[in-house]
mmCIF file of C-alpha atoms in Angstrom:
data_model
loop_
_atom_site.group_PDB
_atom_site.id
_atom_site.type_symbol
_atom_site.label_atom_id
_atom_site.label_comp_id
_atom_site.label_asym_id
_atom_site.label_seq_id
_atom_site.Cartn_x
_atom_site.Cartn_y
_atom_site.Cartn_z
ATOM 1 C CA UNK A 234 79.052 14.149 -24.145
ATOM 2 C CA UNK A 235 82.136 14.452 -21.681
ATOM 3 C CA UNK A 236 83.438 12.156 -18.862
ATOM 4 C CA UNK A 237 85.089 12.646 -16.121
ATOM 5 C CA UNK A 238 85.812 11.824 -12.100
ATOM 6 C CA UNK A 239 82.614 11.845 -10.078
ATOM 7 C CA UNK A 240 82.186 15.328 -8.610
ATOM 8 C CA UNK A 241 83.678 15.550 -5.300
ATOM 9 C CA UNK A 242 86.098 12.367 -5.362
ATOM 10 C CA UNK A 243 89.368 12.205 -5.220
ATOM 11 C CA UNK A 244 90.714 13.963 -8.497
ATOM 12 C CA UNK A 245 93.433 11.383 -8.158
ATOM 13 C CA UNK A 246 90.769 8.366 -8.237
ATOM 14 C CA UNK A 247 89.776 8.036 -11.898
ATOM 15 C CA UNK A 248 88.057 4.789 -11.745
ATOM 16 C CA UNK A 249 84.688 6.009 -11.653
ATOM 17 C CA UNK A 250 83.751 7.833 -14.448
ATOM 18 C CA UNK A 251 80.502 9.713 -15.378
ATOM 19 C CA UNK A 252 78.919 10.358 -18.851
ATOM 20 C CA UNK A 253 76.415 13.595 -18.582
ATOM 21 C CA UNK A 254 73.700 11.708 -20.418
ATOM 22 C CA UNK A 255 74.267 8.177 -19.406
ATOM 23 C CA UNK A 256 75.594 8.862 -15.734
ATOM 24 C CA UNK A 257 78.209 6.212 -14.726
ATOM 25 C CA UNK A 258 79.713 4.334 -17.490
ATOM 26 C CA UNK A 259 80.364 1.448 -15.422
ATOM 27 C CA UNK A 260 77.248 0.399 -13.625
ATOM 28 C CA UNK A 261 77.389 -0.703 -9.892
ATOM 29 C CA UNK A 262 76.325 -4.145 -10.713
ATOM 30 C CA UNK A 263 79.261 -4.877 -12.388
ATOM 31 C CA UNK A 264 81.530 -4.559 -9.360
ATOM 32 C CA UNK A 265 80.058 -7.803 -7.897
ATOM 33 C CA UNK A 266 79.281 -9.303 -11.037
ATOM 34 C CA UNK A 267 75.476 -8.877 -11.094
ATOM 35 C CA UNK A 268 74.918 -10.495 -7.339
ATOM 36 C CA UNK A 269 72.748 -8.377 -5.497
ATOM 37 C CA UNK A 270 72.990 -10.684 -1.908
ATOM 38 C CA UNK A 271 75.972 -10.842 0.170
ATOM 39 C CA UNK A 272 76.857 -13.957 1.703
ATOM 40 C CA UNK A 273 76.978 -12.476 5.545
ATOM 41 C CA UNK A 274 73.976 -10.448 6.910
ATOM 42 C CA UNK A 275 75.257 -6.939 7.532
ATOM 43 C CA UNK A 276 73.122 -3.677 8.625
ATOM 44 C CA UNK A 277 73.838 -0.057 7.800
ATOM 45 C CA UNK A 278 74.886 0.249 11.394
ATOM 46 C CA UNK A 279 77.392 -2.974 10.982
ATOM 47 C CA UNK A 280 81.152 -1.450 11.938
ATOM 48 C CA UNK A 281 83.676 -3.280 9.245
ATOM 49 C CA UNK A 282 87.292 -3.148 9.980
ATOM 50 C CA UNK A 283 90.192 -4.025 7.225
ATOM 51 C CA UNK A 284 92.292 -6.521 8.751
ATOM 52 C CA UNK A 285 95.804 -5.765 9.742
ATOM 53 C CA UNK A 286 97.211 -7.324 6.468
ATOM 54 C CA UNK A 287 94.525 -7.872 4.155
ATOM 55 C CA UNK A 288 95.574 -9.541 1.378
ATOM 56 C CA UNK A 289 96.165 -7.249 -2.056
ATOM 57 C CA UNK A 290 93.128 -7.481 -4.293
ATOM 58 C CA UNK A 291 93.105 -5.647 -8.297
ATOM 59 C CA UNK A 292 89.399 -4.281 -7.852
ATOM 60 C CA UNK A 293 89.606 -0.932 -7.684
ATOM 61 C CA UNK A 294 85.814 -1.002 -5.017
ATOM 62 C CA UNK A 295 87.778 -3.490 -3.088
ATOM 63 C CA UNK A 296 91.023 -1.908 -2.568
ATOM 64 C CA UNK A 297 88.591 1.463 -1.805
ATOM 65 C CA UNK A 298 86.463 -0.590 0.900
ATOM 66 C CA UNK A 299 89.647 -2.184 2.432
ATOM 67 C CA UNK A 300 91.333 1.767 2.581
ATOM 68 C CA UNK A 301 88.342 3.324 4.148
ATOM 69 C CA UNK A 302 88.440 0.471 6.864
ATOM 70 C CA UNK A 303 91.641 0.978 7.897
ATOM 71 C CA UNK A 304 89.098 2.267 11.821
ATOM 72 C CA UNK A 305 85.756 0.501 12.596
ATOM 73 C CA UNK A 306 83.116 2.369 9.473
ATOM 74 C CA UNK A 307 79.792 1.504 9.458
ATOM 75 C CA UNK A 308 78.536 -0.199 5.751
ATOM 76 C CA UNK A 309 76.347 3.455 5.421
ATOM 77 C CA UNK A 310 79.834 5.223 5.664
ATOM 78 C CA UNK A 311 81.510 2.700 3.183
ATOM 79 C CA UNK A 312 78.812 2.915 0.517
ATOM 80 C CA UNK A 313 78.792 6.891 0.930
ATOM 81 C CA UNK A 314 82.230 7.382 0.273
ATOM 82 C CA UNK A 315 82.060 4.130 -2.633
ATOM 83 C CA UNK A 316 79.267 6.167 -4.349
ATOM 84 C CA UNK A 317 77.988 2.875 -4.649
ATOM 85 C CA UNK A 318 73.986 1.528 -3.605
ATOM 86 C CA UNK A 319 74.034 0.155 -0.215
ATOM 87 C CA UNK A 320 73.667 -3.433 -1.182
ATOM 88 C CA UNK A 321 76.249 -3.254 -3.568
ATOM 89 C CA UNK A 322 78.427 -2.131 -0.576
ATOM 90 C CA UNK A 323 76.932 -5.301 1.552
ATOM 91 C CA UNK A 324 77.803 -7.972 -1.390
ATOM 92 C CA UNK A 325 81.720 -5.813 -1.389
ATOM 93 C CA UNK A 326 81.995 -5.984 2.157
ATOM 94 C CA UNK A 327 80.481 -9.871 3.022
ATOM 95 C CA UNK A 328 83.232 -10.985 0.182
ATOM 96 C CA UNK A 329 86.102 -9.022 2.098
ATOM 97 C CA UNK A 330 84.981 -10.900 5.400
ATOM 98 C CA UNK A 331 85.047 -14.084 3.479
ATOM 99 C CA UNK A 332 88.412 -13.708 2.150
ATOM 100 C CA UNK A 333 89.564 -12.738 5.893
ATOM 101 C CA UNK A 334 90.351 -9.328 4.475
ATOM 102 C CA UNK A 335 87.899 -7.658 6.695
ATOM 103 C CA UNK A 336 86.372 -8.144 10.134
ATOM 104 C CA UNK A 337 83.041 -7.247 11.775
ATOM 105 C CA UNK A 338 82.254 -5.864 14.769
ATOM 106 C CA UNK A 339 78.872 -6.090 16.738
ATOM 107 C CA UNK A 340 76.684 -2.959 17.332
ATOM 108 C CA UNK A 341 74.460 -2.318 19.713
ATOM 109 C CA UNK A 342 71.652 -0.794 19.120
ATOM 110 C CA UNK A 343 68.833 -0.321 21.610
ATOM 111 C CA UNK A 344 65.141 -1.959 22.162
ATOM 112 C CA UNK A 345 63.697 1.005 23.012
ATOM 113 C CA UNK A 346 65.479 4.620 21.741
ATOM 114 C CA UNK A 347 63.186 6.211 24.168
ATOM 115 C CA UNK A 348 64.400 4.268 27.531
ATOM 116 C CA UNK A 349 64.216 7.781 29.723
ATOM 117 C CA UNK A 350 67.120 5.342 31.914
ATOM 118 C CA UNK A 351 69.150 4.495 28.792
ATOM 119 C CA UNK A 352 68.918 8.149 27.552
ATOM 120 C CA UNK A 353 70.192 9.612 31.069
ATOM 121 C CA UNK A 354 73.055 7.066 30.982
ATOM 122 C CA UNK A 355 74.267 8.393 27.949
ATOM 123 C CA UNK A 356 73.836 11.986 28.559
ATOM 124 C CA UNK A 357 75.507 11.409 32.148
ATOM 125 C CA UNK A 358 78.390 9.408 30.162
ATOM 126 C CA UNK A 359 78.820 12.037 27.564
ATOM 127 C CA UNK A 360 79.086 15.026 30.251
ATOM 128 C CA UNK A 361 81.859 13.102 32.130
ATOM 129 C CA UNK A 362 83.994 13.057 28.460
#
């Protein structure tokens, strides 16, 4: 049995640690305490920004989150580069927006992905860039 960093983080970040037989040695869970439902409804598409002075926080997931927020990241972004399940990220996130630390930002997202009129738009849009 050996530990280490998760492959492909930061060799610097040795919070998360893996055991080859058991996988991580601390389970996700345990970063919110076993609650599994965040207390504001966010999508994968939901853009989370840190705040300009969030205040300090000693959990290592939090501290991460608040980092990789410094730009609008969508919660599929944050729970990529957490290595953490999605609604692990959403319970992380929704207590960062209660605590003020963090802000949300509303996405868009269109009725109808196959509006030949919305599709145009955006091509025309992108071309001009």
């Amino acid at each position: 049995m050996t530990a280490g960093p998760v492959p492909g983080g930061d060799p610097a970040d040795d919070e998360v640690w893996l055991d080859d037989d058991a996988g991580r040695l601390v389970r996700p869970y345990t970063v919110t305490a076993g609650r599994t439902r965040p207390s504001v409804e966010l999508s994968l598409l939901s853009l989370v920004v840190a705040a300009d002075r969030p205040p300090p926080t000693a959990d290592p997931e939090y501290a991460r989150a608040l980092d990789l927020c410094r730009r609008p990241t969508s919660v599929a972004e944050v729970a990529a580069h957490l290595q953490l399940p999605v609604v692990v990220t959403k319970v992380v996130l929704s207590d960062l927006l209660d605590r003020r630390a963090m802000t949300t930002q509303a996405t868009y997202i269109a009725a109808d992905p196959t509006d030949r009129a919305l599709l145009e738009k955006l091509l025309d849009g992108l071309q001009r860039a």
